PDB file of C-alpha atoms in Angstrom:
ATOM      1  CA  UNK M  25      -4.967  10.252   3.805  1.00  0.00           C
ATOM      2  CA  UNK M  26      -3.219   8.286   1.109  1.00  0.00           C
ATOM      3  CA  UNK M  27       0.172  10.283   1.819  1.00  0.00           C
ATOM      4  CA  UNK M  28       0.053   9.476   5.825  1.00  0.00           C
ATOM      5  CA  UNK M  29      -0.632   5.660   5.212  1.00  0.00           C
ATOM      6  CA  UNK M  30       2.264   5.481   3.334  1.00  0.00           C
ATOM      7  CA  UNK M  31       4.986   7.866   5.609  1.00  0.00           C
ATOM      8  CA  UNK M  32       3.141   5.560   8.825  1.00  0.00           C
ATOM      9  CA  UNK M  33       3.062   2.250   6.446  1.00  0.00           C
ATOM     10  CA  UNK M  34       6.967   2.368   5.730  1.00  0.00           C
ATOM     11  CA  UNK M  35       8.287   4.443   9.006  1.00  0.00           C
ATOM     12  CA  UNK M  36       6.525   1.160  11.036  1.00  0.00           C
ATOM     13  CA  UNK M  37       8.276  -1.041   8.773  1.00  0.00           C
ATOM     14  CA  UNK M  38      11.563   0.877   8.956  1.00  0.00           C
ATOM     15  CA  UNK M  39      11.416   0.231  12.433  1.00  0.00           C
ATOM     16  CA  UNK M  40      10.745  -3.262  12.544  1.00  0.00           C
ATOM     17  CA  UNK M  41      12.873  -4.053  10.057  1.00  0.00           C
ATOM     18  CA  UNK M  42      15.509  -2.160  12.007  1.00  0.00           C
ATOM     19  CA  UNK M  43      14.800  -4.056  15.108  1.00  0.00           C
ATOM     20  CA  UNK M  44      15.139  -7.375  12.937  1.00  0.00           C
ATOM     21  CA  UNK M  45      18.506  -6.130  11.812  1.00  0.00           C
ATOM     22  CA  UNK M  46      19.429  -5.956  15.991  1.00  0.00           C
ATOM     23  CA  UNK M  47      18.003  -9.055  16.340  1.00  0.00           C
ATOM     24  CA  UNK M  48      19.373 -10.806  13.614  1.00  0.00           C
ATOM     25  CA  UNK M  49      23.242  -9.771  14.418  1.00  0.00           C
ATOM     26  CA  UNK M  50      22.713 -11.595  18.333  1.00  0.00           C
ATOM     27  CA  UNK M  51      21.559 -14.738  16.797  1.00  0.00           C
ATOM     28  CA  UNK M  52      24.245 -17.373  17.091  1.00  0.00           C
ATOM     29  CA  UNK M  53      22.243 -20.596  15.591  1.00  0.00           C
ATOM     30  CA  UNK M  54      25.398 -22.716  13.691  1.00  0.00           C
ATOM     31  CA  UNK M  55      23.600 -22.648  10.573  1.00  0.00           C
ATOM     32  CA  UNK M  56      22.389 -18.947  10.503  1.00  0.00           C
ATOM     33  CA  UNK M  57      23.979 -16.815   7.361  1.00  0.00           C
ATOM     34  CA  UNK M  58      24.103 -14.172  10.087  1.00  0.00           C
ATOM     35  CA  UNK M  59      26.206 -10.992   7.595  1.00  0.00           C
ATOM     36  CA  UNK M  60      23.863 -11.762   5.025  1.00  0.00           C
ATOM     37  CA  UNK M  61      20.713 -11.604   6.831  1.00  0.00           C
ATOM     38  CA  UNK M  62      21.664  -8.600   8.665  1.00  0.00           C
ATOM     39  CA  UNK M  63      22.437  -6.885   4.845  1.00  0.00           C
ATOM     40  CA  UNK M  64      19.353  -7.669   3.676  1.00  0.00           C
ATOM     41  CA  UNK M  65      17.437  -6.574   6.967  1.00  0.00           C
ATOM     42  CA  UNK M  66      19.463  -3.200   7.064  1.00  0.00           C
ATOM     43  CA  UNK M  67      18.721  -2.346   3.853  1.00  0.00           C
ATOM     44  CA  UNK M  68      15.195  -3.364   4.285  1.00  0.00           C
ATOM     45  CA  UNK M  69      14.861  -0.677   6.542  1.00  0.00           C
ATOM     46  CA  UNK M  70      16.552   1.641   4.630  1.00  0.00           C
ATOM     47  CA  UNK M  71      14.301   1.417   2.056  1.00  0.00           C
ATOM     48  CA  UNK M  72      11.747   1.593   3.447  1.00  0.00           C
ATOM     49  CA  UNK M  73      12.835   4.817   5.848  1.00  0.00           C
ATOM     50  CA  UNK M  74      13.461   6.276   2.693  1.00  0.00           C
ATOM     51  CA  UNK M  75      10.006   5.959   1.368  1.00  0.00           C
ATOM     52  CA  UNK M  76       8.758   7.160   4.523  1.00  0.00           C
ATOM     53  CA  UNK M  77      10.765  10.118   4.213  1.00  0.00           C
ATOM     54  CA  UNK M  78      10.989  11.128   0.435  1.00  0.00           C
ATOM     55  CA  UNK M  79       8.597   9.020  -1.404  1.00  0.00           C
ATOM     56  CA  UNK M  80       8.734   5.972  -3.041  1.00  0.00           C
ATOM     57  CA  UNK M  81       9.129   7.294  -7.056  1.00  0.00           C
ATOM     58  CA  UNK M  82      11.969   9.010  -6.269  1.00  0.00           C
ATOM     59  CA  UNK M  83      15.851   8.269  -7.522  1.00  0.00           C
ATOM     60  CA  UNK M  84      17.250   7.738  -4.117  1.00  0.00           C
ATOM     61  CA  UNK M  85      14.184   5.629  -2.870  1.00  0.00           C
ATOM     62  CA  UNK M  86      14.564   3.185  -6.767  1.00  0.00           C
ATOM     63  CA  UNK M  87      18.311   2.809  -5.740  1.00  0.00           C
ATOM     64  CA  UNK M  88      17.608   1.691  -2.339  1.00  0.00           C
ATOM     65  CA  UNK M  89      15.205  -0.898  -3.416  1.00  0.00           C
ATOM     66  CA  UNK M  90      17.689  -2.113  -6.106  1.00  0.00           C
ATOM     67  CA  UNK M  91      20.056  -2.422  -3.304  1.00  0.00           C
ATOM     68  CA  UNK M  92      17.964  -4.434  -1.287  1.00  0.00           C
ATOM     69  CA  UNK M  93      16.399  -6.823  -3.884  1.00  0.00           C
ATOM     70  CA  UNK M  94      20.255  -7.397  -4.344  1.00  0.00           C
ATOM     71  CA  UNK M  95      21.003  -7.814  -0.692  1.00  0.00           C
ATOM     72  CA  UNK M  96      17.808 -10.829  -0.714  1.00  0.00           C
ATOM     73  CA  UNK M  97      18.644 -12.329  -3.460  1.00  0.00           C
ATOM     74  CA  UNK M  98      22.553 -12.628  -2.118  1.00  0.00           C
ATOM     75  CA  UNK M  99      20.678 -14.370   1.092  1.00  0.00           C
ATOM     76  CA  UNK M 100      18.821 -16.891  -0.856  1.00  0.00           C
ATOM     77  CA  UNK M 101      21.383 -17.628  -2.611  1.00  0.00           C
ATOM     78  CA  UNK M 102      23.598 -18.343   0.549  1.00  0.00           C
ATOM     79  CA  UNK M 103      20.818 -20.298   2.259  1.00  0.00           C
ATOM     80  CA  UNK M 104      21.402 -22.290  -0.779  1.00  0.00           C
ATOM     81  CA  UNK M 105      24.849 -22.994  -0.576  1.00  0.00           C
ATOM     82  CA  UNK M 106      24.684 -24.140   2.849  1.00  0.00           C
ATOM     83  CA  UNK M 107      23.150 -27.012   1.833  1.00  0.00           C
ATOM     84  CA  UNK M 108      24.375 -30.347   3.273  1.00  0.00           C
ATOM     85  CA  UNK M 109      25.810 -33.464   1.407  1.00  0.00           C
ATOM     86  CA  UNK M 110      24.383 -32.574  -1.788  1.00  0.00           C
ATOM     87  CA  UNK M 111      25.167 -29.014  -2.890  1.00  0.00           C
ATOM     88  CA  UNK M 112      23.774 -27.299  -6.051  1.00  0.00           C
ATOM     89  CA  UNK M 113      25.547 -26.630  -8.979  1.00  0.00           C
ATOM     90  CA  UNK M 114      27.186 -24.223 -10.809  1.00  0.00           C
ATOM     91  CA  UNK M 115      24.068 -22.994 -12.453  1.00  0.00           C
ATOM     92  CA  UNK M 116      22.099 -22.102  -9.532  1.00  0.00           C
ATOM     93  CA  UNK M 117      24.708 -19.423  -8.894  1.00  0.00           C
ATOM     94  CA  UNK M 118      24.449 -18.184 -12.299  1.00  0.00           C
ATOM     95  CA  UNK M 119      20.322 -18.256 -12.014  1.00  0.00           C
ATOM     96  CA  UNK M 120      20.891 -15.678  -8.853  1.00  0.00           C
ATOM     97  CA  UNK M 121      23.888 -13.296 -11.063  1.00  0.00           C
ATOM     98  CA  UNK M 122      20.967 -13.038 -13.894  1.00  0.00           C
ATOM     99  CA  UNK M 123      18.228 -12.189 -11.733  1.00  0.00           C
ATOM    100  CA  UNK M 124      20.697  -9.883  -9.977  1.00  0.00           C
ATOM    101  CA  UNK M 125      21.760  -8.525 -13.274  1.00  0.00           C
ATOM    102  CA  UNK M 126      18.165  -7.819 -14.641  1.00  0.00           C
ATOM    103  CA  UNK M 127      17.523  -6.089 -11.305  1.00  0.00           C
ATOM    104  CA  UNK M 128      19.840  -3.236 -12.256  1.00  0.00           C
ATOM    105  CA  UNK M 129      19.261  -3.598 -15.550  1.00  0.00           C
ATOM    106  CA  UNK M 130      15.775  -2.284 -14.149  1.00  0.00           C
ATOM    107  CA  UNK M 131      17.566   0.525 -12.365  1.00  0.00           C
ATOM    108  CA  UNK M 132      19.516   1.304 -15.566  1.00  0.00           C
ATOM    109  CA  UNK M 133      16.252   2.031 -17.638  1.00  0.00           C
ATOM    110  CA  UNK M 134      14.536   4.190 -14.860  1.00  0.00           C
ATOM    111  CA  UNK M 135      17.420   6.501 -15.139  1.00  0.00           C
ATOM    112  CA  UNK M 136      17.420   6.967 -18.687  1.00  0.00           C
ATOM    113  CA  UNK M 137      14.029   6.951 -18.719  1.00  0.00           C
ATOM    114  CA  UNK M 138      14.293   9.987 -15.966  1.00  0.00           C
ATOM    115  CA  UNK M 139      16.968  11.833 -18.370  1.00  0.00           C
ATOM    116  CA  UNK M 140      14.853  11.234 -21.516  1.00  0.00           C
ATOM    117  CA  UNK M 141      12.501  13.439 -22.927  1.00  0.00           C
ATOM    118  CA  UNK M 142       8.666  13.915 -21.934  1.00  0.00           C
ATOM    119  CA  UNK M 143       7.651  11.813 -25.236  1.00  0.00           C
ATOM    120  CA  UNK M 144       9.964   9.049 -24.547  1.00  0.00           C
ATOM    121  CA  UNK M 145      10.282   8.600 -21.056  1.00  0.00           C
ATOM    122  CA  UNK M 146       6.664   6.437 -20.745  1.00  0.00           C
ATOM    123  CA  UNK M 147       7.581   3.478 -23.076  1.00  0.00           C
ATOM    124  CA  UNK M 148      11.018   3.508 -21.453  1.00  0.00           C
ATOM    125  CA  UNK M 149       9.587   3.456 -17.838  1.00  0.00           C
ATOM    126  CA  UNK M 150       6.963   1.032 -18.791  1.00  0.00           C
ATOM    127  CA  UNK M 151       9.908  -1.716 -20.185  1.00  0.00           C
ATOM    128  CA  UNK M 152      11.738  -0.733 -16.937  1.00  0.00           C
ATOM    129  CA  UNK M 153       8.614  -1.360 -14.666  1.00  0.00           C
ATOM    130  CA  UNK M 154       8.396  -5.221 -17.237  1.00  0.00           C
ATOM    131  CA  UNK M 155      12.201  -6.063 -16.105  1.00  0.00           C
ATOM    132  CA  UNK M 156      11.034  -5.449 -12.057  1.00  0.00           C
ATOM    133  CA  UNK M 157       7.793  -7.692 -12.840  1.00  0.00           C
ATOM    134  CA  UNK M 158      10.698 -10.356 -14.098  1.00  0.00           C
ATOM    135  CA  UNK M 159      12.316  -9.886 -11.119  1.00  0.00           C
ATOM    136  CA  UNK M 160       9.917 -10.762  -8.568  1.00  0.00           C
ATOM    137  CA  UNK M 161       8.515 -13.878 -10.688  1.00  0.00           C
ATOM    138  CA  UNK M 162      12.231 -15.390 -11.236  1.00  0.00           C
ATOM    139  CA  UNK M 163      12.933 -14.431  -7.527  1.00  0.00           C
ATOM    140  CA  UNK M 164       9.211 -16.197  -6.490  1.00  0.00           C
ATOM    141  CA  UNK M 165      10.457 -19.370  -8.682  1.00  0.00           C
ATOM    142  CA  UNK M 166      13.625 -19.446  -6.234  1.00  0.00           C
ATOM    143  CA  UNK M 167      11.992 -19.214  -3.192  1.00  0.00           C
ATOM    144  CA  UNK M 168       9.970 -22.157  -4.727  1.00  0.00           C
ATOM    145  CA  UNK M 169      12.986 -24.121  -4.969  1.00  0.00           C
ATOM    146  CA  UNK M 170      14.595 -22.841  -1.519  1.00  0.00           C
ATOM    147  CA  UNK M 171      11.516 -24.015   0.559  1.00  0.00           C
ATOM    148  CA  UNK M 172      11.246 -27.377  -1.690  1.00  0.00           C
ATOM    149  CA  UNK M 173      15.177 -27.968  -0.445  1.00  0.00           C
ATOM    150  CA  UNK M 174      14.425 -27.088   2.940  1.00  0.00           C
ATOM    151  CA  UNK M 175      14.731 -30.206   6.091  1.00  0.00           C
ATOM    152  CA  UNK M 176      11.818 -31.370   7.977  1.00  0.00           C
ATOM    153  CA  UNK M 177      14.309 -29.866  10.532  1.00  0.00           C
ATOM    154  CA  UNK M 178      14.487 -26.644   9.520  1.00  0.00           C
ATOM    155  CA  UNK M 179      10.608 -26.259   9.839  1.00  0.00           C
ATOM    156  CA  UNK M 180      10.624 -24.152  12.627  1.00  0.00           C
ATOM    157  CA  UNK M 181      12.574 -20.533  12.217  1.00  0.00           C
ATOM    158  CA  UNK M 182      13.478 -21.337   8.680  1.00  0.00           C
ATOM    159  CA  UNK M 183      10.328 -21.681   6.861  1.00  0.00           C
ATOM    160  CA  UNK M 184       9.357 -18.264   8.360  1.00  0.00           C
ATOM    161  CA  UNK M 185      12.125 -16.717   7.384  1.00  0.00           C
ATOM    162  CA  UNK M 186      11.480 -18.103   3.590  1.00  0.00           C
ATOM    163  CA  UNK M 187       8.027 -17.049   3.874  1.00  0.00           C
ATOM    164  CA  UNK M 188       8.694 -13.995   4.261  1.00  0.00           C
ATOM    165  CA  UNK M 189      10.876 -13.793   1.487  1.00  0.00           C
ATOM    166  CA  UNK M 190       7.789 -14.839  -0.383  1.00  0.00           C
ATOM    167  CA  UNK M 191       5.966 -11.932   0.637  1.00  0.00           C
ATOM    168  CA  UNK M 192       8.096  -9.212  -0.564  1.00  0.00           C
ATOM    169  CA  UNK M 193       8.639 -10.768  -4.272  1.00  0.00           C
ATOM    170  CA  UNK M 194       4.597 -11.327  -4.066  1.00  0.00           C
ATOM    171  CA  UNK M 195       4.301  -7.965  -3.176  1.00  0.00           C
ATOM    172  CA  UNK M 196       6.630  -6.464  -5.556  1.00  0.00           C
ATOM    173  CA  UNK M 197       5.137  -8.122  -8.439  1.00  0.00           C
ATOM    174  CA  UNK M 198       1.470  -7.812  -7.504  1.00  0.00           C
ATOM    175  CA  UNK M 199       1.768  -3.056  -7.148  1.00  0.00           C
ATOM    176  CA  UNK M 200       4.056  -4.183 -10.166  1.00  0.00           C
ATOM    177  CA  UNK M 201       1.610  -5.769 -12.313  1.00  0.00           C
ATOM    178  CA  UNK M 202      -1.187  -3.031 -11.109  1.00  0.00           C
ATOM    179  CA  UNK M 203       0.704  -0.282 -12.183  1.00  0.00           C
ATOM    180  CA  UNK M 204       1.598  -1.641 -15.623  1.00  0.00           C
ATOM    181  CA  UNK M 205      -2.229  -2.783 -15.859  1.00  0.00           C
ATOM    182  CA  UNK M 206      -3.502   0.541 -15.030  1.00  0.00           C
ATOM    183  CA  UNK M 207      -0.712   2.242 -16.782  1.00  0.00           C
ATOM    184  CA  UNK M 208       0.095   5.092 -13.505  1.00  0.00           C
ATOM    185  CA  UNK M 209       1.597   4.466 -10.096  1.00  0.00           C
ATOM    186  CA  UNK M 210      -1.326   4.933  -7.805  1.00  0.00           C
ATOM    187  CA  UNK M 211      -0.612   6.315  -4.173  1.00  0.00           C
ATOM    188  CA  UNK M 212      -2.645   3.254  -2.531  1.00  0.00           C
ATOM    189  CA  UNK M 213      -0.455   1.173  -4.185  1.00  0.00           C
ATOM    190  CA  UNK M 214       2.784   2.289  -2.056  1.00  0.00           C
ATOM    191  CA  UNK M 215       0.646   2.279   0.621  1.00  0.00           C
ATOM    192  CA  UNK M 216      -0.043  -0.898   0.471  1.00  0.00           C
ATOM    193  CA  UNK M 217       3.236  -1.841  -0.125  1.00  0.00           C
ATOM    194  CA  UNK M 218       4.128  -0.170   2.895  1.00  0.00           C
ATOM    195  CA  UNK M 219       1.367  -2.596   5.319  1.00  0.00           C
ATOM    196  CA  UNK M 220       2.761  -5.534   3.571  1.00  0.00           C
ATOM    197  CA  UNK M 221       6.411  -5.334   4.775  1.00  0.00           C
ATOM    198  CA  UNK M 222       5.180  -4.986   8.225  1.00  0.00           C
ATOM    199  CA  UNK M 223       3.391  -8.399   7.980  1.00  0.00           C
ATOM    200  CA  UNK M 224       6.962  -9.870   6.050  1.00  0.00           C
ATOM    201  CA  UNK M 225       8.472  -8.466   9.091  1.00  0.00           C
ATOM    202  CA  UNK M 226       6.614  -9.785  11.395  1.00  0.00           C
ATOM    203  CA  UNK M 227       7.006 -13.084   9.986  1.00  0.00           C
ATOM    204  CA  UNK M 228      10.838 -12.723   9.473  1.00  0.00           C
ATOM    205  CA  UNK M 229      10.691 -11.598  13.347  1.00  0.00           C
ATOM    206  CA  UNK M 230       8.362 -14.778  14.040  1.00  0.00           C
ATOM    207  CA  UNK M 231      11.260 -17.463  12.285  1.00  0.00           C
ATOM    208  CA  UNK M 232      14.144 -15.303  13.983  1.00  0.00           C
ATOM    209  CA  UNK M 233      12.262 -15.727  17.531  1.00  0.00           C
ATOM    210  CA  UNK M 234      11.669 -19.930  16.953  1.00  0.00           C
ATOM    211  CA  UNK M 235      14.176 -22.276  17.494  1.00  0.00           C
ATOM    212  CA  UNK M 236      15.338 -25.008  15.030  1.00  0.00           C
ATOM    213  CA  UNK M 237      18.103 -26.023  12.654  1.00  0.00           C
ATOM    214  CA  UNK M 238      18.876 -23.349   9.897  1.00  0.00           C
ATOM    215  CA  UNK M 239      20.049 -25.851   7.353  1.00  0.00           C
ATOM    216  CA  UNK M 240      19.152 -26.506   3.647  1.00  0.00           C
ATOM    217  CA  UNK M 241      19.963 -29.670   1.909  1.00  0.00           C
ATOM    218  CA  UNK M 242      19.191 -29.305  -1.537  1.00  0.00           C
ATOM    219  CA  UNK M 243      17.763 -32.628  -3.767  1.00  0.00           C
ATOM    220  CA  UNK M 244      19.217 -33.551  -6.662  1.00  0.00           C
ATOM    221  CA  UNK M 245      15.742 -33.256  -8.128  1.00  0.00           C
ATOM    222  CA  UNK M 246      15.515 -29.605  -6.559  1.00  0.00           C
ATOM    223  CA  UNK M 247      18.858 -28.360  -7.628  1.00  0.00           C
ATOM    224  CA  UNK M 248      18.965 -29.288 -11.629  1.00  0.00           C
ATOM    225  CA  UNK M 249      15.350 -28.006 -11.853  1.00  0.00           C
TER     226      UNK M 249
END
């Protein structure tokens, strides 16, 4: 039962998120980062086809989810960039490349932990499955900061779309911190995984559908924090 909820769970979300990607490529709002939405949407659905169809432990379906933690966090970070008269520094940039870099840095360890032998491959998973967990809290602390610099303006398709992005680093680091806590991946826990991308996507598909300005302008305050 466990097994179908997860190939239903991700093919649903596969196809929403593939629908998004449509979607997402006709949208012609002046402030929309439309290449880099579509990116991450795409391989969204990739992903998540891929867990549908192979599982979600194996080495295709880790790279895939490397690649589109990567794809996200190269949205956020334009979102930020568009800001208006006030644009954030240099280090914001370089708080994106780090998160970026521990994500495959997480990638790195599963493989060698894959190659190693029976003995050693736990530990090494276990400080692989720590770096993801790092992931998703740095990446929660920058939506933080990306809905703090949002304008009253951009309250309408915006904020949906950034709530989203919420969800998936919640849900990353909530199976995350399960799985470390119990020690095992547990098949519910893809499962659920799997139910809570369809609600992301449905409110990704909710900001996409309402109309308002997609700008950021990023405090002073915000951006040195």
């Amino acid at each position: 039962m466990a097994t179908q909820l997860i190939v239903w769970g991700h093919a649903l979300a596969a196809l929403l998120f593939g629908g998004l990607t449509i979607l997402a490529w006709r949208v012609r709002e002046a402030h929309v980062p439309r290449r880099a939405l579509v990116a991450a949407l795409a391989t969204t659905a990739l992903w998540a086809l891929a867990v549908a169809g192979i599982g979600g432990a194996e080495m295709v379906t880790r790279v895939s989810e490397t690649v589109r933690n990567l794809a996200w966090l190269g949205f956020m970070l334009v979102l930020h960039r568009r800001g208006g008269s006030v644009r954030p520094p240099l280090a914001i940039g370089t708080v994106y490349g780090v998160v970026g870099t521990v994500a495959v840095a997480a990638l790195v360890v599963h493989i060698v932990g894959s190659a190693a032998d029976p003995l050693a491959a736990p530990p090494i998973e276990t400080a692989g499955l720590l770096l993801r967990m790092l992931v998703a809290v740095a990446a929660l602390v920058l939506v933080q900061a990306l809905y703090s610099a949002l304008l009253p303006s951009a309250g309408g398709g915006l904020r949906w779309i950034v709530a989203g992005l919420a969800g998936i680093w919640c849900a990353n680091l909530v199976i995350f911190t399960l799985a470390y806590l119990s020690g095992r991946w547990e098949t519910w826990e893809f499962a659920a995984r799997g139910f809570a991308m369809i609600f992301v996507a449905l409110a990704i598909g909710t900001g996409l559908q309402r109309k308002g300005e997609w700008n950021v302008q990023v405090s002073r305050t915000v951006a040195y924090q």
